[in-house]
Amino acid sequence: MTKFQDHCSNIVTTLTSALDSGNVQAWIKPWLSGPQGRTYPRSVSTGRTYSGLNSLMLAFSGYSNPWWLTFKQVKNLGGSVRKGEKATTVFFWKWLQKEEEGEVKRIPLFKTFNVFNIEQCDVPAEELTKLDARLDRICGPATNLSVEDAITAAQTACLDWCNGEGVQVHDGGDQACYIPSLDCIHMPEVKQFKDGNKGYAQTLAHECCHATGAKSRLGRKLDGGFGSKDYAREELVAEIGAAMIMVNTGTDLNEEQCVAYLKNWLDRCGEDATALNYGATRAEKAAAMILGTTEEAATPEQKEVAMA
């Protein structure tokens, strides 16, 4: 696991440096921009979004086009990588089981791949048209909602999910929290938020992401004490997941709130370099559960190439 941990540590250093420098726009906007997940980095091979730190690093590269592919895949499309363009490194890792002397051992497999954004390539126009159509098929046609309608869409998505799962939402009081033992969410009233419905929707999305971690759902560890590693990891899941829900419904983030959360819990990544990867990967699953989104199926071989 050493190579994987080292790779995660380098990525965390890059991202936290951007936060510490106050470059909030550079950290958030390229990663979380555009409704319906249309700008999330995606593999041309599978159509699926990259996960965890791969997603963060590809988005942090600053390209607006979601499609990424290997040098070989560019060639397969009849295109070429432009001279002087630099690849971005993404990784794939998993546990392998190997039997030695009658004992089954777990061995980590870690690979890195170099990929290019489609904007770095010259690709035939008909192939670009196919990719645009493919994105519409995966995400649906692009829509432009008003600010108010987008906020309503985010809040409605969360409340509909809660109703479907039997998670009760209680408004009133001064604390927002998810209570695992009761499988319920407590929220302040809308009027208690400085930015009204927007703040309510983003906070509700955060608590709903916590609720996805229940044993009957995604089964994350929700009983970590305040300040523990498990607690910090879960907070990363909830805040990144909430951000994904907001932007997928076309709602701008309350960036000050989001960054404050991320900076607070990323400080703990110095001791656990894989915490951010854990948070980002589980956040994607939590947001997908709440939004009910699905993606194109991929074979195991395609998943490996796409680092999904």
Coordinates of C-alpha atoms in Angstrom, one line a residue:
M1 CA 0.0 0.0 0.0
T2 CA 3.0 2.3 0.3
K3 CA 2.9 3.5 -3.4
F4 CA -0.9 4.1 -3.1
Q5 CA -0.5 6.1 0.2
D6 CA 2.4 8.1 -1.3
H7 CA 0.3 8.9 -4.3
C8 CA -2.6 10.0 -2.2
S9 CA -0.4 12.1 0.0
N10 CA 1.0 14.0 -3.0
I11 CA -2.5 14.7 -4.2
V12 CA -3.7 15.9 -0.8
T13 CA -0.7 18.2 -0.6
T14 CA -1.6 19.8 -3.9
L15 CA -5.3 20.3 -3.0
T16 CA -4.8 21.5 0.5
S17 CA -2.1 24.0 -0.8
A18 CA -4.8 25.5 -3.0
L19 CA -7.2 25.8 -0.1
D20 CA -4.5 27.3 2.2
S21 CA -3.6 29.9 -0.5
G22 CA -7.2 31.1 -0.5
N23 CA -7.6 29.9 -4.1
V24 CA -11.1 28.6 -3.4
Q25 CA -12.4 29.1 -7.0
A26 CA -9.6 27.0 -8.5
W27 CA -10.3 24.2 -6.0
I28 CA -14.1 24.1 -6.2
K29 CA -15.3 25.4 -9.6
P30 CA -13.4 23.1 -12.0
W31 CA -14.4 20.0 -9.9
L32 CA -18.0 20.9 -9.1
S33 CA -19.4 22.9 -11.9
G34 CA -22.4 22.5 -14.2
P35 CA -25.7 20.7 -13.5
Q36 CA -26.5 17.1 -14.0
G37 CA -22.9 16.0 -13.6
R38 CA -22.1 17.1 -17.2
T39 CA -18.6 18.3 -16.3
Y40 CA -17.5 15.5 -14.1
P41 CA -14.4 13.8 -15.5
R42 CA -15.4 10.7 -17.5
S43 CA -13.7 7.9 -19.2
V44 CA -14.2 7.6 -22.9
S45 CA -13.7 3.9 -22.5
T46 CA -16.7 3.4 -20.2
G47 CA -18.7 6.6 -20.0
R48 CA -18.4 6.4 -16.3
T49 CA -17.1 9.2 -14.0
Y50 CA -13.7 8.8 -12.4
S51 CA -13.9 8.3 -8.6
G52 CA -12.1 9.5 -5.5
L53 CA -8.9 11.4 -5.9
N54 CA -8.8 10.7 -9.7
S55 CA -12.0 12.7 -10.1
L56 CA -10.5 15.6 -8.0
M57 CA -7.2 15.7 -9.8
L58 CA -8.6 15.5 -13.3
A59 CA -11.1 18.3 -12.6
F60 CA -8.4 20.3 -10.9
S61 CA -6.5 20.3 -14.3
G62 CA -9.0 22.9 -15.4
Y63 CA -10.5 21.5 -18.6
S64 CA -14.2 22.1 -19.2
N65 CA -14.7 19.0 -21.3
P66 CA -15.5 15.9 -19.2
W67 CA -14.0 13.3 -21.5
W68 CA -10.6 11.8 -20.7
L69 CA -8.8 9.0 -22.6
T70 CA -5.4 7.3 -22.9
F71 CA -3.0 7.9 -25.8
K72 CA -4.1 4.6 -27.3
Q73 CA -7.7 5.5 -27.1
V74 CA -7.0 8.8 -28.9
K75 CA -5.5 6.8 -31.7
N76 CA -8.5 4.5 -31.8
L77 CA -10.7 7.5 -32.4
G78 CA -8.6 8.4 -35.4
G79 CA -7.1 11.4 -33.5
S80 CA -3.8 12.5 -32.1
V81 CA -2.5 14.3 -28.9
R82 CA -1.3 17.8 -29.7
K83 CA 2.5 18.3 -29.6
G84 CA 3.6 19.5 -26.2
E85 CA 0.5 18.5 -24.3
K86 CA 1.2 16.8 -20.9
A87 CA -0.8 13.8 -19.6
T88 CA -2.4 13.7 -16.1
T89 CA -1.7 10.7 -14.0
V90 CA -4.6 8.7 -12.6
F91 CA -4.4 5.5 -10.6
F92 CA -6.2 2.2 -10.1
W93 CA -5.8 0.0 -7.0
K94 CA -7.5 -3.1 -5.5
W95 CA -6.8 -6.0 -3.3
L96 CA -5.8 -9.3 -4.8
Q97 CA -6.0 -12.7 -3.1
K98 CA -3.1 -15.0 -3.4
E99 CA -2.7 -18.4 -1.9
E100 CA 0.7 -19.2 -0.4
E101 CA 1.5 -22.4 1.5
G102 CA -2.2 -23.1 2.1
E103 CA -2.8 -19.5 3.4
V104 CA -4.8 -16.9 1.5
K105 CA -3.1 -13.5 1.6
R106 CA -4.3 -10.1 0.5
I107 CA -1.8 -8.3 -1.8
P108 CA -2.4 -4.7 -3.0
L109 CA -2.3 -4.0 -6.7
F110 CA -1.5 -0.4 -7.6
K111 CA -1.2 0.9 -11.2
T112 CA -0.9 4.4 -12.7
F113 CA -2.1 5.5 -16.1
N114 CA -1.6 8.6 -18.2
V115 CA -4.7 10.2 -19.7
F116 CA -5.4 13.3 -21.8
N117 CA -8.5 15.5 -21.9
I118 CA -10.2 15.6 -25.2
E119 CA -9.3 19.3 -25.4
Q120 CA -5.7 18.3 -25.6
C121 CA -6.3 16.2 -28.7
D122 CA -7.2 16.6 -32.4
V123 CA -10.1 14.2 -32.9
P124 CA -12.4 13.9 -36.0
A125 CA -15.5 16.1 -35.7
E126 CA -17.9 13.1 -36.1
E127 CA -16.3 11.5 -33.0
L128 CA -16.8 14.7 -31.0
T129 CA -20.4 14.7 -32.0
K130 CA -20.8 11.1 -30.8
L131 CA -19.3 12.1 -27.5
D132 CA -21.7 15.0 -27.1
A133 CA -24.6 12.7 -27.9
R134 CA -23.3 10.1 -25.4
L135 CA -23.2 12.7 -22.6
D136 CA -26.8 13.7 -23.3
R137 CA -27.7 10.0 -23.1
I138 CA -26.0 9.6 -19.8
C139 CA -26.9 12.9 -18.1
G140 CA -29.9 14.0 -20.1
P141 CA -30.1 17.1 -22.2
A142 CA -28.6 20.2 -20.6
T143 CA -31.2 22.4 -18.8
N144 CA -31.0 25.9 -17.5
L145 CA -33.1 26.3 -14.3
S146 CA -33.6 29.6 -12.5
V147 CA -31.8 30.0 -9.2
E148 CA -35.0 29.4 -7.3
D149 CA -36.0 26.4 -9.3
A150 CA -32.5 24.8 -8.9
I151 CA -32.6 25.2 -5.1
T152 CA -36.1 23.7 -5.1
A153 CA -34.8 20.8 -7.2
A154 CA -32.0 20.1 -4.7
Q155 CA -34.3 20.2 -1.7
T156 CA -37.0 18.2 -3.5
A157 CA -34.5 15.5 -4.5
C158 CA -33.4 15.1 -0.8
L159 CA -36.9 15.1 0.6
D160 CA -38.2 12.6 -2.0
W161 CA -35.3 10.3 -1.1
C162 CA -36.1 10.6 2.6
N163 CA -39.7 9.8 2.0
G164 CA -38.8 6.8 -0.1
E165 CA -36.4 5.5 2.5
G166 CA -38.6 6.3 5.5
V167 CA -36.1 8.8 6.9
Q168 CA -38.1 11.4 8.9
V169 CA -37.0 15.1 8.7
H170 CA -37.9 17.2 11.7
D171 CA -37.7 21.0 11.3
G172 CA -37.0 23.2 14.4
G173 CA -34.3 23.7 16.9
D174 CA -30.7 25.0 16.4
Q175 CA -28.9 21.8 15.3
A176 CA -28.7 20.0 12.0
C177 CA -27.9 16.3 12.5
Y178 CA -28.6 12.8 11.4
I179 CA -29.4 10.3 14.2
P180 CA -28.5 6.8 13.1
S181 CA -30.3 5.0 16.0
L182 CA -33.6 6.7 15.0
D183 CA -32.8 7.0 11.3
C184 CA -34.0 10.6 11.3
I185 CA -32.7 14.0 10.5
H186 CA -33.1 17.2 12.5
M187 CA -32.9 20.5 10.7
P188 CA -33.3 24.2 11.8
E189 CA -36.1 26.0 10.0
V190 CA -35.5 27.7 6.7
K191 CA -35.7 31.2 8.3
Q192 CA -32.8 30.4 10.6
F193 CA -30.4 30.1 7.7
K194 CA -28.6 33.3 6.6
D195 CA -29.1 32.4 2.9
G196 CA -32.6 30.9 3.4
N197 CA -33.7 28.1 1.1
K198 CA -30.2 27.6 -0.4
G199 CA -28.5 27.1 3.0
Y200 CA -31.3 24.8 4.1
A201 CA -31.0 22.7 0.9
Q202 CA -27.2 22.3 1.2
T203 CA -27.4 21.4 4.9
L204 CA -30.2 18.9 4.2
A205 CA -28.1 17.4 1.5
H206 CA -25.2 17.0 3.9
E207 CA -27.4 15.2 6.5
C208 CA -29.0 13.0 3.8
C209 CA -25.5 11.9 2.8
H210 CA -24.9 10.9 6.4
A211 CA -28.1 8.9 6.3
T212 CA -27.0 6.9 3.2
G213 CA -24.3 5.4 5.5
A214 CA -26.8 3.4 7.5
K215 CA -26.3 -0.3 7.7
S216 CA -29.4 -0.9 5.6
R217 CA -28.0 1.3 2.8
L218 CA -24.3 1.9 2.1
G219 CA -23.1 0.6 5.4
R220 CA -20.4 3.1 6.5
K221 CA -19.2 3.4 10.0
L222 CA -21.3 6.1 11.7
D223 CA -20.4 5.6 15.3
G224 CA -17.0 7.3 15.4
G225 CA -16.5 9.8 18.3
F226 CA -16.2 13.5 17.5
G227 CA -12.7 14.2 16.2
S228 CA -11.8 10.5 15.5
K229 CA -10.6 9.3 12.1
D230 CA -13.9 7.6 11.4
Y231 CA -15.7 10.8 12.3
A232 CA -13.5 12.9 10.0
R233 CA -13.9 10.6 7.1
E234 CA -17.6 10.6 7.4
E235 CA -17.7 14.4 7.5
L236 CA -15.7 14.4 4.2
V237 CA -18.3 12.0 2.7
A238 CA -21.2 14.2 3.8
E239 CA -19.8 17.5 2.7
I240 CA -18.4 16.4 -0.7
G241 CA -21.7 14.5 -1.3
A242 CA -23.8 17.5 -0.5
A243 CA -21.7 19.6 -2.9
M244 CA -22.3 17.0 -5.6
I245 CA -26.0 17.0 -5.0
M246 CA -26.2 20.8 -5.2
V247 CA -24.3 21.2 -8.5
N248 CA -26.0 18.2 -10.1
T249 CA -29.3 20.0 -9.6
G250 CA -27.8 23.2 -11.0
T251 CA -27.5 25.0 -7.6
D252 CA -24.4 27.1 -6.8
L253 CA -22.7 26.1 -3.6
N254 CA -22.4 28.1 -0.4
E255 CA -18.7 28.1 -1.0
E256 CA -17.7 29.6 2.3
Q257 CA -19.6 26.8 4.2
C258 CA -18.2 24.1 2.0
V259 CA -14.6 25.2 2.1
A260 CA -14.7 25.7 5.9
Y261 CA -15.8 22.1 6.3
L262 CA -13.2 20.7 3.9
K263 CA -10.4 22.7 5.3
N264 CA -11.3 21.6 8.8
W265 CA -11.4 17.9 8.0
L266 CA -8.6 17.8 5.4
D267 CA -6.2 18.9 8.2
R268 CA -6.4 15.3 9.4
C269 CA -5.3 13.9 6.1
G270 CA -1.7 14.4 7.1
E271 CA -2.0 11.4 9.3
D272 CA -4.3 9.5 6.9
A273 CA -3.4 10.2 3.4
T274 CA -6.2 8.0 2.0
A275 CA -9.0 9.9 3.9
L276 CA -9.8 12.3 1.1
N277 CA -9.9 9.4 -1.4
Y278 CA -12.3 7.6 1.0
G279 CA -14.5 10.7 1.4
A280 CA -14.7 11.5 -2.3
T281 CA -15.4 7.9 -3.4
R282 CA -18.1 7.3 -0.8
A283 CA -19.6 10.8 -1.5
E284 CA -20.1 9.9 -5.1
K285 CA -22.1 6.7 -4.1
A286 CA -24.1 8.7 -1.5
A287 CA -25.0 11.4 -4.0
A288 CA -25.9 8.9 -6.7
M289 CA -28.2 7.1 -4.2
I290 CA -30.0 10.3 -3.3
L291 CA -30.3 11.5 -6.9
G292 CA -31.1 8.1 -8.3
T293 CA -28.5 8.5 -11.0
T294 CA -27.2 5.6 -13.0
E295 CA -24.3 5.3 -15.5
E296 CA -23.4 3.1 -18.4
A297 CA -22.4 -0.4 -17.5
A298 CA -18.7 -1.3 -17.7
T299 CA -16.9 -4.6 -17.9
P300 CA -14.2 -5.3 -15.2
E301 CA -11.5 -4.7 -17.8
Q302 CA -13.0 -1.3 -18.7
K303 CA -13.3 -0.4 -15.1
E304 CA -9.7 -1.0 -14.5
V305 CA -8.7 1.2 -17.5
A306 CA -11.1 3.9 -16.2
M307 CA -9.9 3.5 -12.6
A308 CA -13.6 3.4 -11.6

